[in-house]
Amino acid sequence: MNLIISKSKNSKSLYIQKSFRKNGKSTSKIVKKLGTMEELLPQHNNSEEEVIAWGKKIARKMTEEEKRDRDIVLISLSQSKLLEPMKQTSYNGGYLFLQDIFHSLKLDKICRDIQEEYKFEYDLADILSRLIYSRIIYPSSKLSAYEDSKRFIEQPAFGLHDIYRSLDVLAEKCDAIQEFLYENSRKVVSRNTSVLYYDCTNYFFEIEEERGSCRYGKSKEHRPLPVIQMGLLMDGNGFPLSFVIFPGNANEQPSLIPLEKRIIKDFGITKFIVCTDAGLASNDNREFNTQGERSYIVTQSLKKVKKHIKDWALDTEGWTKGDSNGLDISSVMKSADDGETSEDGIWYKERWINENGIEQRIIVSFSPKYRAYQRYIRSRQIERARRSAENNKKSTNRNPNSPARFLDEVRYTENGEVADNVEIVVNDGRIAEEEKYDGFYAVCTTLEDDIKDIIEVNKRRWEIEESFRIMKSEFRARPVYLQKDNRIEAHFLTCFIALMFIRILENRTGNKLTIEKLI
């Protein structure tokens, strides 16, 4: 390597040049630009001699490094030498696939920027990367993450106390990191922000009293413990886009609009379709997504629509399948009820409705297979309910799918008067009412697209549900040992990034491997 100085009319530029032979002829190429003399002088006491000496030193160093890279290294092996007891001799190299993604997303860069802003000494990129790798490979506590990271080829250059300090910083920069991650992920994978999926879940804490955002609420796992809630926004290709954490006793529905406003402002995403389940389809959320270039597709409970809409939806006449219109599905329903689901496919009907001042299109579908499946599941639940009635016992389980929903308590005396004696009976009327909706499924939307396209978009909501499953089961995301709200948020940030890594790995392997096999 040689230092060369290129002179022009008004400036001098310094380069490192490499000479080599190609096809038997001597040639050279520029391998590094050091800068102009004007830029470098202030860094070297305004002395051209010092600048040139510095440049030659870099050239020598690069020459030595190149020679070292070409050196042949021989490792001797002694077949008689025994391994030292209690000494680590094997290391995990699988994290190197994740390390490549870490650098592809330029997370090391934003960590350096944050480090410069806060002026701390520990290496934030080293800590964040290991928290992500450990969450995927060895999911456990922060203490375990620190110990487990020693199983990687590259050893950690930080202490456990640095991890907890970094969580405070990561929480402060949580929104900025999500924005940065989105921008850089666009260069790594294809992002489809024309369709966004939103859903919520919660994580329970085994504590006796509420603390911070850990509040008593409706646990998704039906545990009587304080929970903290997470809202997750996913793009149309299954990649996580953004998330929010909020108290366990808060209503899920108001969490969507602030998150949408943030991605509009910070991410620059303004034209999209939001797809949610019925629980998040409040009137405010629907109304917000009729504005600008936004639209929505939401699951609609037929039990909650007005009577005339319900009657129209459940009417056996007026259905469409393929190119055939005005069909009657009475015979199809009877076949499904008799266990003869010979006719395959899905029937549709649609109409425009005005609900709470919003013009929207309701699309109802009917599937005989779905009807048969629902009835099979319910038959087993009814069987359990009848056994409970025979034993005069009613479960206290408040799960909406519990057989206890079919049971009533009847208090009586031997003379038939209301009294303290209790009999558990099956409510057949409630069963019949629930059966009316078997096989039917409805969505509401502001779109005028083809029905099949709308249904297809809605079908992909399972991916966001799978994302929650991955975080809860594979990543063991429940933050057992963290107490402060900001550190809990930072913990979920690492889980969110880990989810992005897994989705990118899936993409790179052609979506042919399950999450379990990837990990």
XYZ file of C-alpha atoms in Angstrom, residues 2-368:
367
model
C 1.251 3.489 -0.822
C 0.176 7.006 0.002
C -0.481 9.124 -3.062
C -1.351 12.805 -3.233
C -3.501 13.916 -6.130
C -3.147 17.586 -6.938
C -5.746 19.696 -8.713
C -5.941 23.414 -9.357
C -7.347 24.309 -5.934
C -6.750 21.295 -3.685
C -4.738 18.229 -2.754
C -6.419 14.879 -2.015
C -4.794 11.977 -0.151
C -5.473 8.336 -1.092
C -4.174 4.876 -0.197
C -3.221 3.051 -3.387
C -2.683 -0.692 -3.813
C -0.381 -2.038 -6.550
C -0.864 -5.547 -7.958
C -0.466 -7.613 -11.108
C -3.397 -8.523 -13.343
C -3.005 -10.743 -16.408
C 0.784 -10.377 -16.122
C 0.668 -6.578 -16.097
C 1.298 -4.168 -13.225
C -1.682 -2.041 -12.239
C -3.074 -0.258 -9.186
C -6.325 0.847 -7.589
C -7.463 3.274 -4.922
C -8.597 1.385 -1.807
C -9.240 4.267 0.587
C -9.717 8.033 0.460
C -8.223 9.840 3.461
C -9.580 13.297 2.625
C -8.336 16.607 1.288
C -5.300 18.416 2.665
C -7.572 21.297 3.627
C -9.746 18.954 5.743
C -6.801 17.164 7.367
C -4.538 20.113 8.253
C -6.556 21.264 11.321
C -6.224 17.722 12.740
C -2.411 17.775 12.381
C -1.236 21.175 13.693
C -1.727 22.717 10.225
C 1.453 20.941 9.107
C 1.552 19.264 5.694
C 4.530 17.173 6.851
C 2.503 15.743 9.745
C -0.447 14.991 7.436
C 1.848 13.122 5.012
C 3.537 11.206 7.865
C 0.102 10.235 9.209
C -0.979 9.038 5.752
C 2.160 6.920 5.305
C 1.572 5.358 8.724
C -1.939 4.293 7.656
C -0.531 2.829 4.417
C 2.030 0.768 6.383
C -0.641 -0.460 8.789
C -2.927 -1.543 5.937
C -0.006 -3.360 4.282
C 0.730 -5.256 7.517
C -2.938 -6.180 7.956
C -3.114 -7.481 4.388
C -0.003 -9.620 4.927
C -1.452 -10.981 8.160
C -4.649 -11.969 6.365
C -2.576 -13.988 3.874
C -0.554 -15.796 6.546
C -1.099 -19.561 6.916
C -2.051 -20.510 10.470
C -1.272 -24.033 11.693
C -2.922 -25.342 14.858
C -1.263 -28.258 16.641
C -3.377 -31.036 18.158
C -2.230 -33.215 21.035
C -4.205 -36.453 21.207
C -2.914 -37.242 24.690
C -3.634 -33.900 26.352
C -6.766 -33.896 28.544
C -9.276 -31.081 28.731
C -9.152 -28.970 31.863
C -12.139 -29.629 34.173
C -14.751 -26.841 34.608
C -13.321 -24.938 31.650
C -15.588 -23.895 28.779
C -14.469 -25.596 25.576
C -17.514 -25.237 23.309
C -19.180 -22.055 22.127
C -22.406 -21.143 20.352
C -21.861 -19.915 16.813
C -25.516 -19.849 15.760
C -25.855 -16.241 16.884
C -23.642 -15.209 13.937
C -26.700 -15.499 11.654
C -28.454 -13.030 13.965
C -25.362 -10.835 14.101
C -25.503 -10.461 10.334
C -29.098 -9.207 10.623
C -28.105 -6.847 13.460
C -25.550 -5.149 11.216
C -27.774 -5.312 8.113
C -30.354 -3.272 10.025
C -27.561 -0.902 11.124
C -28.570 -1.228 14.768
C -24.906 -0.794 15.661
C -25.093 2.706 14.143
C -28.064 3.918 16.165
C -26.422 2.468 19.282
C -23.279 4.519 18.549
C -25.410 7.640 18.029
C -27.203 7.078 21.350
C -23.882 6.393 23.071
C -22.451 9.683 21.799
C -25.571 11.533 22.975
C -25.522 10.095 26.509
C -21.710 9.940 26.879
C -21.676 6.599 28.737
C -18.726 4.220 28.580
C -20.342 0.805 28.078
C -20.901 -0.528 24.553
C -24.667 -0.232 23.943
C -24.494 -2.163 20.654
C -22.799 -5.079 22.412
C -25.461 -5.120 25.134
C -28.484 -4.720 22.833
C -27.244 -7.348 20.386
C -26.697 -9.901 23.157
C -30.091 -9.197 24.710
C -31.632 -9.914 21.293
C -29.538 -13.028 20.584
C -30.183 -14.431 24.080
C -33.926 -13.720 23.837
C -34.043 -15.914 20.728
C -31.518 -18.628 21.630
C -31.562 -18.717 25.466
C -34.756 -16.887 26.551
C -34.592 -16.065 30.253
C -33.877 -13.223 32.699
C -31.387 -10.385 32.185
C -29.016 -12.098 34.629
C -29.241 -15.305 32.631
C -28.846 -13.343 29.387
C -25.557 -11.989 30.694
C -24.324 -15.432 31.737
C -25.609 -17.127 28.572
C -23.889 -14.561 26.343
C -20.596 -15.990 27.610
C -21.480 -19.110 25.628
C -21.057 -17.141 22.404
C -17.725 -17.122 20.564
C -17.243 -13.407 21.268
C -17.234 -12.715 24.999
C -19.202 -9.794 26.512
C -17.205 -6.664 27.332
C -19.682 -5.316 29.898
C -21.044 -6.103 33.344
C -24.521 -7.043 34.548
C -25.014 -3.546 36.021
C -24.435 -2.098 32.537
C -27.386 -4.122 31.206
C -29.797 -2.548 33.694
C -28.447 0.939 32.978
C -28.853 0.359 29.253
C -32.527 -0.591 29.753
C -33.231 2.933 31.035
C -31.658 4.429 27.898
C -33.394 1.989 25.532
C -36.753 2.907 27.079
C -36.116 6.617 26.465
C -35.204 5.899 22.843
C -37.877 3.239 22.281
C -39.898 5.192 19.684
C -36.783 6.416 17.851
C -35.376 2.873 17.640
C -38.659 1.551 16.200
C -38.625 4.287 13.545
C -34.950 3.598 12.734
C -35.635 -0.140 12.535
C -38.463 0.383 10.043
C -36.402 2.689 7.807
C -33.449 0.305 7.641
C -35.555 -2.851 7.341
C -36.885 -1.490 4.037
C -33.391 -2.053 2.598
C -33.266 -5.626 3.924
C -36.770 -7.030 3.250
C -39.873 -5.996 1.331
C -42.266 -4.016 3.557
C -45.954 -3.828 2.658
C -47.447 -0.893 4.538
C -50.591 -0.731 2.415
C -52.187 -3.147 4.927
C -51.540 -2.937 8.675
C -52.744 -5.462 11.262
C -53.288 -4.467 14.895
C -53.967 -6.602 17.938
C -53.360 -6.582 21.685
C -52.318 -9.083 24.308
C -51.217 -8.934 27.923
C -48.609 -10.472 30.204
C -49.305 -11.408 33.813
C -47.072 -10.752 36.827
C -46.988 -13.062 39.819
C -47.279 -10.226 42.349
C -49.895 -9.665 45.038
C -50.353 -5.902 44.573
C -50.605 -3.610 41.563
C -47.397 -1.815 40.618
C -46.889 0.887 37.994
C -48.579 -0.213 34.765
C -49.087 -3.726 36.158
C -52.799 -3.545 36.935
C -55.644 -5.971 37.471
C -57.370 -6.467 34.139
C -58.836 -9.192 31.970
C -55.934 -11.610 31.542
C -55.746 -13.335 28.146
C -54.626 -16.427 30.064
C -57.497 -16.069 32.565
C -55.217 -15.589 35.576
C -56.369 -13.426 38.522
C -53.101 -11.468 38.550
C -51.955 -7.947 37.573
C -51.166 -7.645 33.857
C -49.464 -5.227 31.498
C -50.774 -4.826 27.947
C -49.034 -4.682 24.583
C -50.437 -3.449 21.281
C -48.612 -4.649 18.164
C -48.827 -3.254 14.640
C -47.733 -5.610 11.829
C -47.361 -4.885 8.117
C -48.971 -6.803 5.265
C -45.902 -9.028 4.817
C -45.908 -10.188 8.439
C -43.069 -7.964 9.715
C -43.612 -6.088 13.011
C -43.926 -2.339 12.501
C -44.415 -0.758 15.917
C -45.698 -1.500 19.411
C -47.040 0.234 22.496
C -47.223 -0.721 26.180
C -50.128 0.409 28.384
C -51.628 -0.406 31.826
C -53.391 -3.699 32.403
C -56.653 -2.082 33.515
C -56.940 0.170 30.437
C -59.361 -0.361 27.560
C -57.566 -1.774 24.485
C -59.546 0.232 21.948
C -58.059 3.728 22.582
C -54.517 2.355 22.118
C -54.809 2.172 18.310
C -55.259 5.805 17.227
C -52.177 7.230 19.050
C -50.045 4.471 17.517
C -51.444 5.210 14.054
C -50.747 8.929 14.524
C -47.168 8.108 15.469
C -46.472 6.040 12.352
C -48.111 8.721 10.201
C -45.890 11.423 11.736
C -42.626 9.539 12.358
C -42.677 6.783 9.740
C -44.282 8.835 6.972
C -46.886 6.102 6.320
C -50.158 7.818 5.433
C -52.049 5.499 3.058
C -53.065 2.165 4.569
C -55.861 -0.255 5.467
C -56.113 -1.164 9.157
C -57.282 -4.697 9.918
C -58.397 -5.583 13.474
C -60.659 -7.987 15.306
C -64.094 -7.015 16.609
C -62.787 -6.157 20.081
C -60.735 -3.264 18.682
C -63.317 -2.098 16.134
C -64.745 0.778 18.176
C -66.710 3.531 16.470
C -63.869 6.013 17.181
C -61.315 3.712 15.530
C -63.561 3.176 12.513
C -64.285 6.894 12.160
C -60.562 7.795 12.382
C -59.783 5.347 9.589
C -62.309 6.863 7.216
C -60.178 10.027 7.084
C -57.356 10.882 4.686
C -56.173 7.902 2.648
C -57.010 5.383 5.362
C -59.549 2.526 5.296
C -60.394 -0.403 7.533
C -61.410 -4.054 7.545
C -62.732 -5.204 10.922
C -64.324 -8.383 12.176
C -67.997 -7.799 12.997
C -69.934 -9.794 15.594
C -73.344 -10.651 14.132
C -74.705 -10.934 17.665
C -74.139 -7.198 18.155
C -75.650 -5.751 14.956
C -79.180 -4.320 14.757
C -82.033 -6.808 14.432
C -82.838 -6.094 10.776
C -79.161 -6.576 9.819
C -79.005 -9.786 11.851
C -82.162 -11.143 10.197
C -80.759 -10.311 6.747
C -77.379 -11.926 7.561
C -78.902 -15.188 8.845
C -81.538 -15.449 6.106
C -80.886 -18.559 3.994
C -81.732 -16.710 0.767
C -79.789 -14.161 -1.292
C -76.332 -15.742 -1.228
C -73.580 -15.668 -3.866
C -71.032 -18.334 -4.750
C -68.724 -17.860 -7.705
C -70.765 -16.428 -10.569
C -74.086 -17.651 -9.150
C -76.306 -15.159 -7.305
C -79.538 -15.368 -5.318
C -78.744 -18.808 -3.892
C -80.571 -20.501 -1.015
C -78.210 -22.255 1.435
C -80.884 -24.205 3.372
C -79.793 -27.562 1.936
C -76.120 -26.745 2.497
C -76.807 -25.922 6.153
C -78.800 -29.147 6.617
C -75.996 -31.230 5.090
C -73.504 -29.618 7.449
C -75.789 -30.311 10.421
C -76.122 -33.958 9.327
C -72.356 -34.307 9.046
C -72.413 -34.368 5.236
C -70.232 -31.423 4.206
C -70.008 -32.558 0.593
C -70.420 -29.050 -0.820
C -67.143 -27.234 -0.380
C -66.471 -23.518 -0.625
C -67.790 -20.295 0.868
C -71.014 -18.379 0.187
C -71.214 -14.584 0.506
C -73.720 -11.778 0.798
C -73.135 -8.056 1.255
C -74.827 -4.696 1.731
C -74.005 -1.119 2.732
C -75.132 0.019 6.177
C -74.964 3.254 8.161
C -73.863 2.584 11.709
C -73.334 5.575 14.035
C -72.983 7.909 11.080
C -70.387 5.785 9.242
C -71.197 4.403 5.797
C -69.662 0.940 5.688
C -70.018 -2.301 3.821
C -70.861 -5.471 5.737
C -69.783 -8.746 4.129
C -71.171 -11.988 5.569
C -69.725 -15.363 4.622
C -71.008 -18.870 5.292
C -68.852 -21.997 5.384
C -70.396 -25.464 5.944
